[in-house]
Every structure is written in C-alpha cells, then in structure tokens.
Coordinates of C-alpha atoms in Angstrom, one line a residue:
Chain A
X1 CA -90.0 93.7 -156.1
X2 CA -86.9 92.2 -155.6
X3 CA -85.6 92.1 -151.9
X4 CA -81.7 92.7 -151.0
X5 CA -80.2 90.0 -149.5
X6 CA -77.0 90.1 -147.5
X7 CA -74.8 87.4 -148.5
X8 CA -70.9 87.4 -146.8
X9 CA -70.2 91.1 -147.1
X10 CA -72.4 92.2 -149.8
X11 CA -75.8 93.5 -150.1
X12 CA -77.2 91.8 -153.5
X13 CA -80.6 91.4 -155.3
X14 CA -82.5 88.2 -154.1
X15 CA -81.7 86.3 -157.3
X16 CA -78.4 87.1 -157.0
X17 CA -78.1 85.8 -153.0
X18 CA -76.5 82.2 -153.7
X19 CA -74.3 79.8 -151.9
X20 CA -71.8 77.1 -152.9
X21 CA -73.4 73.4 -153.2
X22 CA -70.3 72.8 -151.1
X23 CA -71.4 74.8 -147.9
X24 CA -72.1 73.0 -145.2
X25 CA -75.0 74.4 -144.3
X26 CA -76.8 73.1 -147.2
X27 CA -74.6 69.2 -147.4
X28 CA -74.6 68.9 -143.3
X29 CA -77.2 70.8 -141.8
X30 CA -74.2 72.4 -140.0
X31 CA -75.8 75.7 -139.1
X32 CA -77.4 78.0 -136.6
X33 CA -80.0 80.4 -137.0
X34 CA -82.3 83.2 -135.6
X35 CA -85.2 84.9 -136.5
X36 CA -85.5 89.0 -134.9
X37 CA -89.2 90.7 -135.4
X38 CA -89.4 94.3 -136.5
X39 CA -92.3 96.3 -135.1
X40 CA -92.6 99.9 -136.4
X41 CA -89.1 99.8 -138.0
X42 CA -87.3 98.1 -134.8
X43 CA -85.8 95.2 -133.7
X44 CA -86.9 93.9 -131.1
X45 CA -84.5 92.2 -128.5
X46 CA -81.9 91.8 -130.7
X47 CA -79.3 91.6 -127.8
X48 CA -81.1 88.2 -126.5
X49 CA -81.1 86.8 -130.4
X50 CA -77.3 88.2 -130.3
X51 CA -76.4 86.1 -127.3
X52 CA -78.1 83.2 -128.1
X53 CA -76.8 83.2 -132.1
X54 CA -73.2 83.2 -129.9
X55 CA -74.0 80.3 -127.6
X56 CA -74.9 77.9 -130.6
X57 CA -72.4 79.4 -132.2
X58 CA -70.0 78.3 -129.3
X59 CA -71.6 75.0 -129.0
X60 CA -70.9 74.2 -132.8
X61 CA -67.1 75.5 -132.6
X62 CA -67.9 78.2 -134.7
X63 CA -66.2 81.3 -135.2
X64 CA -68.7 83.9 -135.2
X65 CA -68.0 85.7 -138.9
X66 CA -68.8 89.2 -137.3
X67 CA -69.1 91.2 -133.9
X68 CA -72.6 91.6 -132.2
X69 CA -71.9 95.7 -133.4
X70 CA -71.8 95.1 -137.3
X71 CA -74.7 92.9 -137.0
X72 CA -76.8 95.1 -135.2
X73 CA -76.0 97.2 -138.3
X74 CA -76.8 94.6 -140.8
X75 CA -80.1 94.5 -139.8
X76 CA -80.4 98.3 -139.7
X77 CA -79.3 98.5 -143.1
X78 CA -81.8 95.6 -144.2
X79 CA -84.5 96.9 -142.5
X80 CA -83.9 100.3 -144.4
X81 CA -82.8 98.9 -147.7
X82 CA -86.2 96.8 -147.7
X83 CA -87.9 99.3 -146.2
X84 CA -89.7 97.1 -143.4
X85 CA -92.3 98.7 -141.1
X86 CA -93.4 95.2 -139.9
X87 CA -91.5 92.0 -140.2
X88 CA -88.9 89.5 -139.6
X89 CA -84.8 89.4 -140.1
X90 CA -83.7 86.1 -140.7
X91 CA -80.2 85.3 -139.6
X92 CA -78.1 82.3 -141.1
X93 CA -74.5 81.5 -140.4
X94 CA -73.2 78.2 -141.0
X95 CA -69.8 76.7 -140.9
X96 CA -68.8 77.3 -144.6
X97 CA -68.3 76.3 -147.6
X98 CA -65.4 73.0 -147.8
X99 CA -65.1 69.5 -150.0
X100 CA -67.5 67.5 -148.5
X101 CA -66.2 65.9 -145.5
X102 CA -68.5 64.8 -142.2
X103 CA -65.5 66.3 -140.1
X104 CA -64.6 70.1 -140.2
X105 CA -62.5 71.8 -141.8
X106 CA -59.9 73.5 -140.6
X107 CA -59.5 76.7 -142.1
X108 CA -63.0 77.6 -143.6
X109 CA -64.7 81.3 -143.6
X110 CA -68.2 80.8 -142.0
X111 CA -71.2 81.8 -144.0
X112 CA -73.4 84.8 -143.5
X113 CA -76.6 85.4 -144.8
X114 CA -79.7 87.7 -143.7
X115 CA -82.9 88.1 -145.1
X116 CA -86.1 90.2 -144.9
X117 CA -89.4 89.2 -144.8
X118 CA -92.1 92.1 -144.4
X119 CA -95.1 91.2 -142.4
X120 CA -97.4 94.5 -142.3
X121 CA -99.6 94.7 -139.2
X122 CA -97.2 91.4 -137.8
X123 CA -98.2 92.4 -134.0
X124 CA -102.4 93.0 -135.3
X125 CA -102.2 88.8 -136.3
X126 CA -106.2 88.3 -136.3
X127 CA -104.7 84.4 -135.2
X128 CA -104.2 86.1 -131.9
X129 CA -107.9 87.2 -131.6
X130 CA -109.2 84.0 -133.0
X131 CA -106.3 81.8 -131.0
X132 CA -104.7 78.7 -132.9
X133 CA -105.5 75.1 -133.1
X134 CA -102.8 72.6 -132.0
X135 CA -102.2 68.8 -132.9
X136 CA -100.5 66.8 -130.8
X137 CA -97.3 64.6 -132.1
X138 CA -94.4 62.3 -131.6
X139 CA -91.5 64.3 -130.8
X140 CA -88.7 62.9 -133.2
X141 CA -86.2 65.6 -133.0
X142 CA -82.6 65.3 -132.6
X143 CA -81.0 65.8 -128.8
X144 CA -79.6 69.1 -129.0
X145 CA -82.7 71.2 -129.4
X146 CA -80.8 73.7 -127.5
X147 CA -79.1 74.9 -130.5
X148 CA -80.6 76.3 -132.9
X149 CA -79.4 74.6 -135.8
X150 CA -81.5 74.6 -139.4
X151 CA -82.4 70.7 -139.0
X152 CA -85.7 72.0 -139.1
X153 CA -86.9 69.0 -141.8
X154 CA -89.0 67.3 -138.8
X155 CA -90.8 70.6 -137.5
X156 CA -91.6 71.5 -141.3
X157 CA -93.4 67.9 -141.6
X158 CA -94.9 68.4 -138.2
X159 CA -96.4 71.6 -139.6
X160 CA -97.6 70.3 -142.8
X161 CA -99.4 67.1 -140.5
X162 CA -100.8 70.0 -138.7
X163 CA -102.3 71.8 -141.7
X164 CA -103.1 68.4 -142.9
X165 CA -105.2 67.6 -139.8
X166 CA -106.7 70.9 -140.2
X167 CA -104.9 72.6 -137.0
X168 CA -102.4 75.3 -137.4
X169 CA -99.4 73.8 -135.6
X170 CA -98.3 70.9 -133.5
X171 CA -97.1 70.1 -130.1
X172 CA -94.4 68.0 -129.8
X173 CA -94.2 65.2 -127.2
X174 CA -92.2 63.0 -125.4
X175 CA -92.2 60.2 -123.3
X176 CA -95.7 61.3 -122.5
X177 CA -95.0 65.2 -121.7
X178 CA -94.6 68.0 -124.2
X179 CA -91.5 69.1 -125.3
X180 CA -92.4 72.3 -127.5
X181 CA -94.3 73.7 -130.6
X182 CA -92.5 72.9 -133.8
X183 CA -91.1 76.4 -133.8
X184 CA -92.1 78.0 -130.8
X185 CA -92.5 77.4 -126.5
X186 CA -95.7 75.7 -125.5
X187 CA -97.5 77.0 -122.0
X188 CA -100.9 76.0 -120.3
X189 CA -102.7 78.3 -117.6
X190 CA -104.8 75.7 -114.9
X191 CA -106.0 78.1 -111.8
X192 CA -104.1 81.0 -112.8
X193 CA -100.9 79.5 -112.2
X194 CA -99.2 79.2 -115.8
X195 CA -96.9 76.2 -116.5
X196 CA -94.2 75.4 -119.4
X197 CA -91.6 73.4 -119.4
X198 CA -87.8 73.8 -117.6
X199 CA -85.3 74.7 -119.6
X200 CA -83.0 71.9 -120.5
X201 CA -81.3 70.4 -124.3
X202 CA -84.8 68.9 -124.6
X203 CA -86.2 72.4 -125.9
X204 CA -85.0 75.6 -127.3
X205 CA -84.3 78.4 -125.2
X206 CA -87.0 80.8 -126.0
X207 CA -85.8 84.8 -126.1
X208 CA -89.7 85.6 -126.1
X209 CA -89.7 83.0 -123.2
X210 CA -87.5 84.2 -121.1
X211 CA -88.9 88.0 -121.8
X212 CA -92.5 86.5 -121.2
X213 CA -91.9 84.4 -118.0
X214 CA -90.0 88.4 -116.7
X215 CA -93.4 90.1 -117.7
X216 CA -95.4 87.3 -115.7
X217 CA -93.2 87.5 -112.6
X218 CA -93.4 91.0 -112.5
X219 CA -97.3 91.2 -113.1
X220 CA -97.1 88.7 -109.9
X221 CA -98.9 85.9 -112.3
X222 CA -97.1 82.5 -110.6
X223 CA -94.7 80.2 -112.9
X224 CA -94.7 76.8 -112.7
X225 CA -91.7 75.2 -114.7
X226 CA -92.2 71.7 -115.3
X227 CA -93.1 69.1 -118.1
X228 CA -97.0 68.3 -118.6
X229 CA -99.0 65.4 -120.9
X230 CA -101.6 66.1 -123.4
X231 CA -104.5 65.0 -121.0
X232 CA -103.3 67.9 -118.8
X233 CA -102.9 70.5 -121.9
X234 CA -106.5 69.5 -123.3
X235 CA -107.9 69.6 -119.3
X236 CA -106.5 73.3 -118.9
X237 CA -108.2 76.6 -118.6
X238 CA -106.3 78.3 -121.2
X239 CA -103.0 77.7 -123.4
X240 CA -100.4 79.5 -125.3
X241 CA -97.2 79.6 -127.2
X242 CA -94.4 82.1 -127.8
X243 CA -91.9 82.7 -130.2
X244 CA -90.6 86.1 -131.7
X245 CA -92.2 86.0 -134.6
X246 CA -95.7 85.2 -133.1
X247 CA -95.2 87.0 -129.6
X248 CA -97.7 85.1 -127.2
X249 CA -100.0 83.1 -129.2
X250 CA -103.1 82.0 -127.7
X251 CA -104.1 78.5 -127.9
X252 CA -108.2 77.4 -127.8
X253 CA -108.4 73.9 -128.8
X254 CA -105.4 70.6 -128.5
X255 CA -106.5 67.7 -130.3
X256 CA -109.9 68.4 -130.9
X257 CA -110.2 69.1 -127.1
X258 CA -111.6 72.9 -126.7
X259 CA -110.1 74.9 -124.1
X260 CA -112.9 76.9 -121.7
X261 CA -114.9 79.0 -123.8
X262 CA -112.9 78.2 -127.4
X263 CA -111.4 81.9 -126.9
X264 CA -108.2 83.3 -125.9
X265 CA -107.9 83.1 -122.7
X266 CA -107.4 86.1 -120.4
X267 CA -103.7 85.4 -119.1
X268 CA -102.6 84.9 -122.8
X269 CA -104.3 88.0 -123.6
X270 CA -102.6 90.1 -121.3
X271 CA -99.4 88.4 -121.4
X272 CA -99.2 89.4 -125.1
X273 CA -100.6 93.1 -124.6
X274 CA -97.6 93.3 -121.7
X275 CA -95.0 92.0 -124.2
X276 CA -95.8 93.8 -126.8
X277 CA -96.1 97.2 -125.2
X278 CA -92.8 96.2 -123.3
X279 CA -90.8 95.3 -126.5
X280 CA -91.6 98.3 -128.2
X281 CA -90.1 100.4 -125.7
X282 CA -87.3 98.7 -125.7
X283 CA -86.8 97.5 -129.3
X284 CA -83.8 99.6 -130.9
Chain B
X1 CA -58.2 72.0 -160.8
X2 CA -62.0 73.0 -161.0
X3 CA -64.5 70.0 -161.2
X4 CA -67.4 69.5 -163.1
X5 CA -70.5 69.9 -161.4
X6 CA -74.0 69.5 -162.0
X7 CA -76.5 71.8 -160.8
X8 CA -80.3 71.8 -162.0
X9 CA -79.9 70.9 -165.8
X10 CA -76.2 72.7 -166.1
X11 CA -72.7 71.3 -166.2
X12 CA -70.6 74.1 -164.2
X13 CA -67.5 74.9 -163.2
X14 CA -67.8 74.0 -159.1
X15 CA -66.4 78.2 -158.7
X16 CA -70.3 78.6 -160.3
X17 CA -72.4 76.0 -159.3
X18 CA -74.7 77.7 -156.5
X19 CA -77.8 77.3 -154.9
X20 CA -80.3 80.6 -153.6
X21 CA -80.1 81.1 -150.1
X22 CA -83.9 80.2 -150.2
X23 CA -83.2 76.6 -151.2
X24 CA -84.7 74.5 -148.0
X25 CA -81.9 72.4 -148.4
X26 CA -80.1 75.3 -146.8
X27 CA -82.6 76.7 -144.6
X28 CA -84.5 73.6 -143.7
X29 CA -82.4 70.9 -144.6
X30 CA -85.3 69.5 -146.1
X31 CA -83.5 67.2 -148.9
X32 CA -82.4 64.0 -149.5
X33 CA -78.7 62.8 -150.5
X34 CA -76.8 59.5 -152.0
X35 CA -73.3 58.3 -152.5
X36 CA -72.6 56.2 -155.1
X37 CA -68.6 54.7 -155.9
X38 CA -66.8 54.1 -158.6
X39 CA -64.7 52.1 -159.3
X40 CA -62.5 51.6 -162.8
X41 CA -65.0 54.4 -164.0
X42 CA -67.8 52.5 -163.6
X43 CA -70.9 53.0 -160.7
X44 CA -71.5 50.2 -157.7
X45 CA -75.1 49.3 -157.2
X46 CA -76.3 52.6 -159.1
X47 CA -79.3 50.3 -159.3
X48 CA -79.9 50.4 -155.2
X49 CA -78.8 54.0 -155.0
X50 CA -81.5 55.0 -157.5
X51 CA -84.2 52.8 -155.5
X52 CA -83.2 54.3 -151.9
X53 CA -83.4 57.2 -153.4
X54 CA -86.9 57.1 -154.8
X55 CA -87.6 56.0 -150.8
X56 CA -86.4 59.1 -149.0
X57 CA -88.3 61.1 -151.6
X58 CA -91.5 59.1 -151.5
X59 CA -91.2 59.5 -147.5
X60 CA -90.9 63.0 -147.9
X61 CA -93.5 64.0 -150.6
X62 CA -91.2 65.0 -152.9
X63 CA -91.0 64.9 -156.6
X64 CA -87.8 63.4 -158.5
X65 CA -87.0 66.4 -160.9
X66 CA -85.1 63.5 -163.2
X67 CA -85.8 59.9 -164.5
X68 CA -83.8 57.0 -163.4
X69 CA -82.2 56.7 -166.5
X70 CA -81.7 60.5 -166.9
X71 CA -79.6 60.2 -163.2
X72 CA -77.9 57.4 -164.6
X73 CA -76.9 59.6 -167.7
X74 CA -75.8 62.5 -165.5
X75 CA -73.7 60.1 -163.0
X76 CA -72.0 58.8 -166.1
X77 CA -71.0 62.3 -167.8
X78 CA -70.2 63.4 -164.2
X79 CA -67.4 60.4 -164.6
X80 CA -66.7 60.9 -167.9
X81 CA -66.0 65.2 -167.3
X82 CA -63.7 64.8 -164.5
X83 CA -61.9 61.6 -165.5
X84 CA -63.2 59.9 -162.7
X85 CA -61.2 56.2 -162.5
X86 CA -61.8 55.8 -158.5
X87 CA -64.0 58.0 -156.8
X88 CA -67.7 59.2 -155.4
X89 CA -70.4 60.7 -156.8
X90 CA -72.6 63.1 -154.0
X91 CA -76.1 63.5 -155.5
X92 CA -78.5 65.7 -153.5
X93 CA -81.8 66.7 -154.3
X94 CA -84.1 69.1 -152.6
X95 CA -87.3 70.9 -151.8
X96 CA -86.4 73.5 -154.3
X97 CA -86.0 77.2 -153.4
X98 CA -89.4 79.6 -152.2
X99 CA -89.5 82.4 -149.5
X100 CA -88.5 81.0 -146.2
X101 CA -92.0 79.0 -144.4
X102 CA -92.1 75.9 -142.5
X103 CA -94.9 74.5 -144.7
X104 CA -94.2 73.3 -147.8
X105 CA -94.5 75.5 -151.1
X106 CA -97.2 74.4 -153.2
X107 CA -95.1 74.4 -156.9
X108 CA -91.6 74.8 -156.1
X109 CA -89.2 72.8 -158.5
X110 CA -86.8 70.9 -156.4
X111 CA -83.1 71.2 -156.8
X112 CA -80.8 68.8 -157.6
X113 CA -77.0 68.7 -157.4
X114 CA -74.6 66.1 -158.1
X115 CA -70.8 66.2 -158.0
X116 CA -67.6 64.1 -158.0
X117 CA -64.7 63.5 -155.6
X118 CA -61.9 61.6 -156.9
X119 CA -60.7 58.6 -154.8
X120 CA -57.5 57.3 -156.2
X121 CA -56.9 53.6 -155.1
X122 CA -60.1 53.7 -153.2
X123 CA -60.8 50.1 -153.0
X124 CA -57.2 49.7 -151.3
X125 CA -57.5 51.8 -148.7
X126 CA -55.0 51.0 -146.3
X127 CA -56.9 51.5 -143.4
X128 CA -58.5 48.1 -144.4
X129 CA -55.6 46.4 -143.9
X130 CA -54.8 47.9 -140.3
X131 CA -58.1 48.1 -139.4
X132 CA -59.9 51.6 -137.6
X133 CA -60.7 52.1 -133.9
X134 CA -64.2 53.3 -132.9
X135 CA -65.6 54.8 -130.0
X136 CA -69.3 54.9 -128.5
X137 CA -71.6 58.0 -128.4
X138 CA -75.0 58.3 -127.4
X139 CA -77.4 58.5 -130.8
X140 CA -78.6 61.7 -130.0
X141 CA -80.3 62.0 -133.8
X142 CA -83.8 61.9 -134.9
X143 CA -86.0 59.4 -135.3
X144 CA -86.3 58.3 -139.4
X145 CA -82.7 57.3 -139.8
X146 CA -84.2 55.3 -142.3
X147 CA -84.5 58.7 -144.5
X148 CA -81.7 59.4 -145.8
X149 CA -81.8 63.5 -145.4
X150 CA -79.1 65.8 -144.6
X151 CA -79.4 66.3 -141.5
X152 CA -76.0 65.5 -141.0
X153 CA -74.7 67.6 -137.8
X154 CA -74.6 65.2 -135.2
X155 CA -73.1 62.3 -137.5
X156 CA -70.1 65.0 -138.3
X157 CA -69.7 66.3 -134.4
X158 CA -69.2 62.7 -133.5
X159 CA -66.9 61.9 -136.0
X160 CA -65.0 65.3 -134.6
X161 CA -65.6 63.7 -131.0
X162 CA -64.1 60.0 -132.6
X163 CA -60.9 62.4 -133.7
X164 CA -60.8 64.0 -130.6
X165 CA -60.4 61.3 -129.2
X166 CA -57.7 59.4 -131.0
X167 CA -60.5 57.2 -133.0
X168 CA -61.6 57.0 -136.6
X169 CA -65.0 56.7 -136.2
X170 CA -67.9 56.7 -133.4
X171 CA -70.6 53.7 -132.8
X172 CA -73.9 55.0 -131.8
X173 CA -75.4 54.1 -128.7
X174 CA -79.3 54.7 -128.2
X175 CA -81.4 52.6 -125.1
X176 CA -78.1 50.6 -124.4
X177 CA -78.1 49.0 -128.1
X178 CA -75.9 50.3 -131.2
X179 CA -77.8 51.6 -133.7
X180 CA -75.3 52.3 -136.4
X181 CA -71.9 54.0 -137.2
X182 CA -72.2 57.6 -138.0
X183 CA -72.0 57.1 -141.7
X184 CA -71.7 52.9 -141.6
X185 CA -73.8 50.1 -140.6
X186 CA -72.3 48.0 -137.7
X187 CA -71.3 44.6 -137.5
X188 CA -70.1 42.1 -134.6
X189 CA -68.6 38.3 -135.1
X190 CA -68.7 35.9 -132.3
X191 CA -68.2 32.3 -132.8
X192 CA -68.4 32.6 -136.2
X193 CA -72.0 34.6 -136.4
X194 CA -72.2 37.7 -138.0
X195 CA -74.6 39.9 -135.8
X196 CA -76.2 43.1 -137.6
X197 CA -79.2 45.6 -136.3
X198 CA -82.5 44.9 -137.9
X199 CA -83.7 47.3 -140.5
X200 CA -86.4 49.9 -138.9
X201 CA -86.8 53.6 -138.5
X202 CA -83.7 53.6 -136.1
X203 CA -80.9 52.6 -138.7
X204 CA -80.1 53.7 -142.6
X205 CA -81.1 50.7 -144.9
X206 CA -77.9 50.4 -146.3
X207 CA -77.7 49.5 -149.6
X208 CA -74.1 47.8 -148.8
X209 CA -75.5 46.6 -146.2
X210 CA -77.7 44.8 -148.3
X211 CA -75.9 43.7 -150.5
X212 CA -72.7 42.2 -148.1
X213 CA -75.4 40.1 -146.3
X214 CA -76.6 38.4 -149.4
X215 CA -73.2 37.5 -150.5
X216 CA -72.4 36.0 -146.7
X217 CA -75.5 34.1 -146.6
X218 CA -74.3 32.9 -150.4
X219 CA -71.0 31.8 -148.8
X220 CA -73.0 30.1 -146.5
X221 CA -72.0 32.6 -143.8
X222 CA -74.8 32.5 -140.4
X223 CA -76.7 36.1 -140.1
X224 CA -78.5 37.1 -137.2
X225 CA -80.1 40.5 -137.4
X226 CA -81.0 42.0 -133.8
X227 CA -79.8 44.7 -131.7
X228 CA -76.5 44.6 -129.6
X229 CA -74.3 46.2 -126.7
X230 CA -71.0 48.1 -127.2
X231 CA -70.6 45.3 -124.0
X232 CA -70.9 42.6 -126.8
X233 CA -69.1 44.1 -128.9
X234 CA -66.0 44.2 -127.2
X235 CA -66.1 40.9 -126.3
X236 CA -66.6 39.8 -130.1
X237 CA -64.4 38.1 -132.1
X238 CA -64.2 40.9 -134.7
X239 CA -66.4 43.8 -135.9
X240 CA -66.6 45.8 -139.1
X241 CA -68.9 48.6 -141.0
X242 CA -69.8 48.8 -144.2
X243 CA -71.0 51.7 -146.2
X244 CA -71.2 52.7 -150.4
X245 CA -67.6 54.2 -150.0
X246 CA -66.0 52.4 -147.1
X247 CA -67.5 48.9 -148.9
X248 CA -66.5 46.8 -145.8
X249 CA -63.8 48.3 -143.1
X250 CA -62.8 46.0 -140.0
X251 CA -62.8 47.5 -137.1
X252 CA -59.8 46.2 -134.9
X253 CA -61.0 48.5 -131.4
X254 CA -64.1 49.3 -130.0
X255 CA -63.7 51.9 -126.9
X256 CA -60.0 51.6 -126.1
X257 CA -61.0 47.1 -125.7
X258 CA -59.0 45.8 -128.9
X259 CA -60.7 42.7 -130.6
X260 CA -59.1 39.0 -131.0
X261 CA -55.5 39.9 -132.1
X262 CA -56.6 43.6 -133.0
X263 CA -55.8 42.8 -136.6
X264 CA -58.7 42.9 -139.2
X265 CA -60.9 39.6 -139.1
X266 CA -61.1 36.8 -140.8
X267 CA -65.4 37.2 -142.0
X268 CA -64.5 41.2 -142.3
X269 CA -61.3 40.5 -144.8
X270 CA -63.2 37.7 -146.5
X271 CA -66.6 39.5 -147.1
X272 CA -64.7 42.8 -148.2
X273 CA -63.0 40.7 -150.6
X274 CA -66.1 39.3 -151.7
X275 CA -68.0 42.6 -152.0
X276 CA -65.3 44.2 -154.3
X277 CA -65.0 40.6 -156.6
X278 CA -69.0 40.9 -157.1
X279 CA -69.7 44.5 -157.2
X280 CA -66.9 45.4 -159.8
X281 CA -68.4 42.6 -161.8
X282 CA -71.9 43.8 -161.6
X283 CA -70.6 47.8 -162.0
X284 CA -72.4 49.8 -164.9

C-alpha cells in the first residue's frame, strides 16, 4: 500500500514524493529534522518538536516554510490519510533547492517534506521488557549536535557497528565521557540518583528528555546532570535511553558489562510507565 | 537554458531529474560526491577522481552502481550534451532510496547523479591574480574528512561566516593546527618551503593536492608535510589552496595580517602555472 507523502504543498503517492538533485538537503546536508510519535492516533508533544524544528531552524538562518498551526495540521491530515493508530511523523525541511553553491542562496523556497511510518503496538516494544544492549564508540560527530540537522551518516555507521557487534545501539563518547546514543539521550541510575549529561552543543536537546527529567522531579527521583565514562555506565545499577520514538528505553548490558540482574531496571521501568501515561493525556 | 542531467541510467532535463524523498542521501546524507574540471572540453585527473571515489565508497560499504569506464562515458556525454568548453562536473552517488532506518537496507540500489556547471574562462579566474583573503574558524566537523560525503553544512556556514566577514574563504582551525580550507587544502611558504598538513583522517586527500606536490618536488621545490598555526601562517611568506576547481589560488591575507607584499606569491603563481601546463596536457 502506497503511503501519501507531503512534499511542498501537496499530498502525493510515495513514488511520486521526489526532490530536485539540486536541493540542498540532499548536495549539503543543509537540513533539520524531527521525528513526532503517534500513540492511539495522537501526537505526542508536538509543541516541544514545534519549538525545537524553529530553534534549528533559527540556527541555520532558515525561514521556516510554514507556521507551527498548518503543521500541526499536516500531521493531522497524515496521520488520517495513512490512517496511523501507532507510529511516527517524520518532518524534513531543508534550505531548498539552488545551483550548487557551498554558500546560500539568497532567494530560495525551503523544502518541506513529511512522512508516515506506522508502528502498530509502538508503546508495547517487547525491547522495553527485554531492555537493549549498548556498544560503546568514538564519538566522531560534528560540533553542533544541537541542531538537528540530517548529517546522520556517522550515527547510521555507529548503528550498523552496533548490529555488527551484536548489540542494538551504541553510546557515543568523548574525551572519555559519553556524549549520547546515536539517536537518542543516554542515562545511568547508581543509588537511585539518575544521571545524564548537561545540556550543551555537545548533545541534542532531547524533547523526551526534558519531558522525562519533569516526570522524575516531580516523582521526587533526584537528577544528577553531568558527563560520566563507560567504567561508570558498565559499574551502574541500571541504565536507560530516551528518544520519542523509543520513549524510555531500558538498558541491561554496555560493552559486554551486565547491568544488576540483566533486567530493566526498576527506575527505567517506571520512568517509562509515567511518560507514557503522561503523554497520552496530553498528546493532541 | 535547461541542462542535461544524469540521474540513475537517464539523461533528463534538470526541471525532471529528481530523487525520492527516501533517498539517504537526503535523509541521512549517507553518500559520497566528486568534482571533476574541465577544461577545453576535456576532464583533469578523471583518473584520481574515479580512484578517490572508489575510496569513499569502499569506506562506506557501498557498491559503485557504474564501472570506471561507464563513469568516464557518462562524464564525457555530460560534456558533450551541454557544450561544456570550461566547467565542472558534480557526481554524487548514494545509499539508494528504502523506508527511512538508521541501519543500512539490505538490497537497495544506490543512486547516482551527475551534472554540469559551466565555468567560462575558469582557469583565468581573476581572483588568481589578486589573490583571496581567508579567515580562521574552529573545525567543528567530523572526524573522517578523509571521506569524502556530503555532509557539507558546516563547510558552507563557514564560507557564509568568511562572507560575512568581508573574506572569500575560511581556514579551519582544530587543537590549534589548520586542518584544511573549507573546500581546499592549505598551504604556507616560508623561506622558500612549501608547508602542507599530512594526509590522515583529519584532512580530504586531495587529489590536487596530490598532484601540485609532485610537480613542486619535480621542479625541485622543498615539501614538508606537518601541521601548522594560523600564528605561522601569517607570518609566512605566502600561502595558497588548491582544490579540483580552484587548481591552485594564492591567498594574499590570512585573518585581517596581509602576507609579504599581499600580492599572490612567487611558489603559488609558479605551481598554478605548472598545474594548468601539465594537467591540460594529461586531460582526457
């Protein structure tokens, strides 16, 4: 079945959703993304994916191609034109399409595209019950993680090394402490207290993460934000990631090294039930 | 007018010639590119482009969806279709198109693109004569330079932050060493010494680059190739980049500090001379 795709004003088959070789998202790179779940038909914080799609937007000197109100109603219309129950709305806009040129140019219509990807039973993941295995690697990244641009070519090797290594994803690190997941925040949990790192341009500013760290607060859990090594990861009672199209994610083992019992661990566990039972109320 | 251009197999008008949205080039920007110039109709160093190409695909697990010789047969019809005298050819190839996953699809073609820009007079640019002015800005990129992808966003915001700031082109800076221009290799003469980065991970191998230092150590020219400070570089005598379409461009200012006279260099003038004599004879 052929999905419709939403390509700069029009809703077209998939075969028919095309760009110009000249864009720049696909000849630079020179584009921002996000990624909105949909739980029972509805978005879920799509006024956090809203804001941050305008800050990288901002950061990039972009014109943003439409107001936060006619996206919110592109997804709608995706999510009723694909009929998804359970899945994810991808969100691309990139600076257009020009003669190749590394500087901008100066009078060019960004591009818009959005896509559907139906995940049935997305927020059931048996991943979460089992809980994922991580690899740890050299984080190679550009600067500017803070952005969420689609230079995603080292993340997509870091996952493929992962698979390779038989793990399901890696941690990245640097200068000795990790940085992130390849697409999502990394956490631990040592004597209740859970720990991620600060937010700076070394890592992407997580819209789960920020809803997650609220939930914790609020369930009086204590938040440590700071940068921690592998040793301390693998030496940790429990671990986790988050992103919003995995919600809280436990983690059992990091580099062979099995975390407590090799089970999700009980602060992951509830962090997840809490944010999931949270974002449904509020998803729209 | 409407160029020719060459999308998977097809000769297109470039109104037509499209990728899907899918394409990872687009969403991932997991593909590879080269430049190759012409000059007279006929390619420079097709030879090297073809082999550094074969590189970034190898280093990427990627298949090449066209021979050698079947590139070099496209390249020349691309010249031939669009009357190409002086110009560039933009090949890109990559991952192919398959439902948006950070792992790699298992049989995906990859895509390949290739198109012209005409470049009349190319090889008397005038800004060889006058020389450009660069700036310094922290290499904020990844960490295989030596693949050459296109992930090309920070390259282009710095050459917007060089024309910002009254310059044509930024130096980047990474642990207090230059690592390259944005889209150039970098150069420094002091007493006589040409001073270039050593090929690793950190820089582009360039394939002018390559070339240029054979023909100076065939003109008995003295090579060093190590790592150096925008603080040395403003002190040199003169400085220059090369790259496939810039061949080799003095560069007369380095951060506001002009160098010797601020007129092009003696080694620059002479080696950009020498690079055009020899690659014109040697075009195909």
């Amino acid at each position: 079945m052929s999905r419709t795709v939403y390509v700069n004003g029009e809703y077209l088959p998939e075969e028919e959703a095309k760009v110009s070789v000249f864009d720049r998202g696909f000849l630079f790179a020179d584009g921002v993304y996000e990624v909105t779940s949909v739980l029972g038909g509805k978005l879920i914080d799509f006024g956090g994916h809203a804001k941050r799609l305008a800050r990288s937007l901002s950061e990039l000197e972009m014109d943003a191609p439409v107001t936060e109100e006619e996206l919110l109603e592109i997804h709608r219309q995706l999510v009723s034109r694909n009929d998804i129950d359970d899945g994810l709305i991808y969100l691309q806009i990139t600076r257009g399409a020009a003669d190749r040129d590394f500087h901008y140019p100066a009078d060019t219509a960004p591009t818009i595209v959005l896509f559907t990807q139906s995940k049935p039973g997305l927020a059931d993941n048996p991943a979460a019950k089992a809980g994922i295995k991580v690899i740890s690697v050299e984080d190679q990244r550009w600067g500017r993680r803070d952005i969420k641009t689609v230079q995603l070519l080292y993340p997509s090797m870091c996952k493929m090394a992962a698979k390779k290594a038989g793990a399901d994803d890696a941690w990245l690190v640097e200068e000795g402490k990790v940085t992130e997941g390849t697409s999502n925040n990394a956490y631990i949990v040592k004597d209740g207290k859970i720990i991620t790192r600060e937010l700076s341009h070394d890592i992407l500013h997580g819209i789960t993460r920020a809803a997650v760290l609220r939930f914790a607060q609020e369930a009086q859990m204590v938040v440590e934000e700071r940068a921690f090594t592998i040793d301390e990861a693998k030496d940790a009672d429990e671990a986790f990631v988050t992103s919003a199209s995995a919600f809280v994610m436990p983690v059992v083992e990091i580099d062979g090294a099995v975390l407590g019992d090799g089970k999700p661990g009980a602060v992951a566990t509830r962090l997840r039930e809490i944010y999931l039972d949270e974002s449904r109320k509020t998803a729209i």
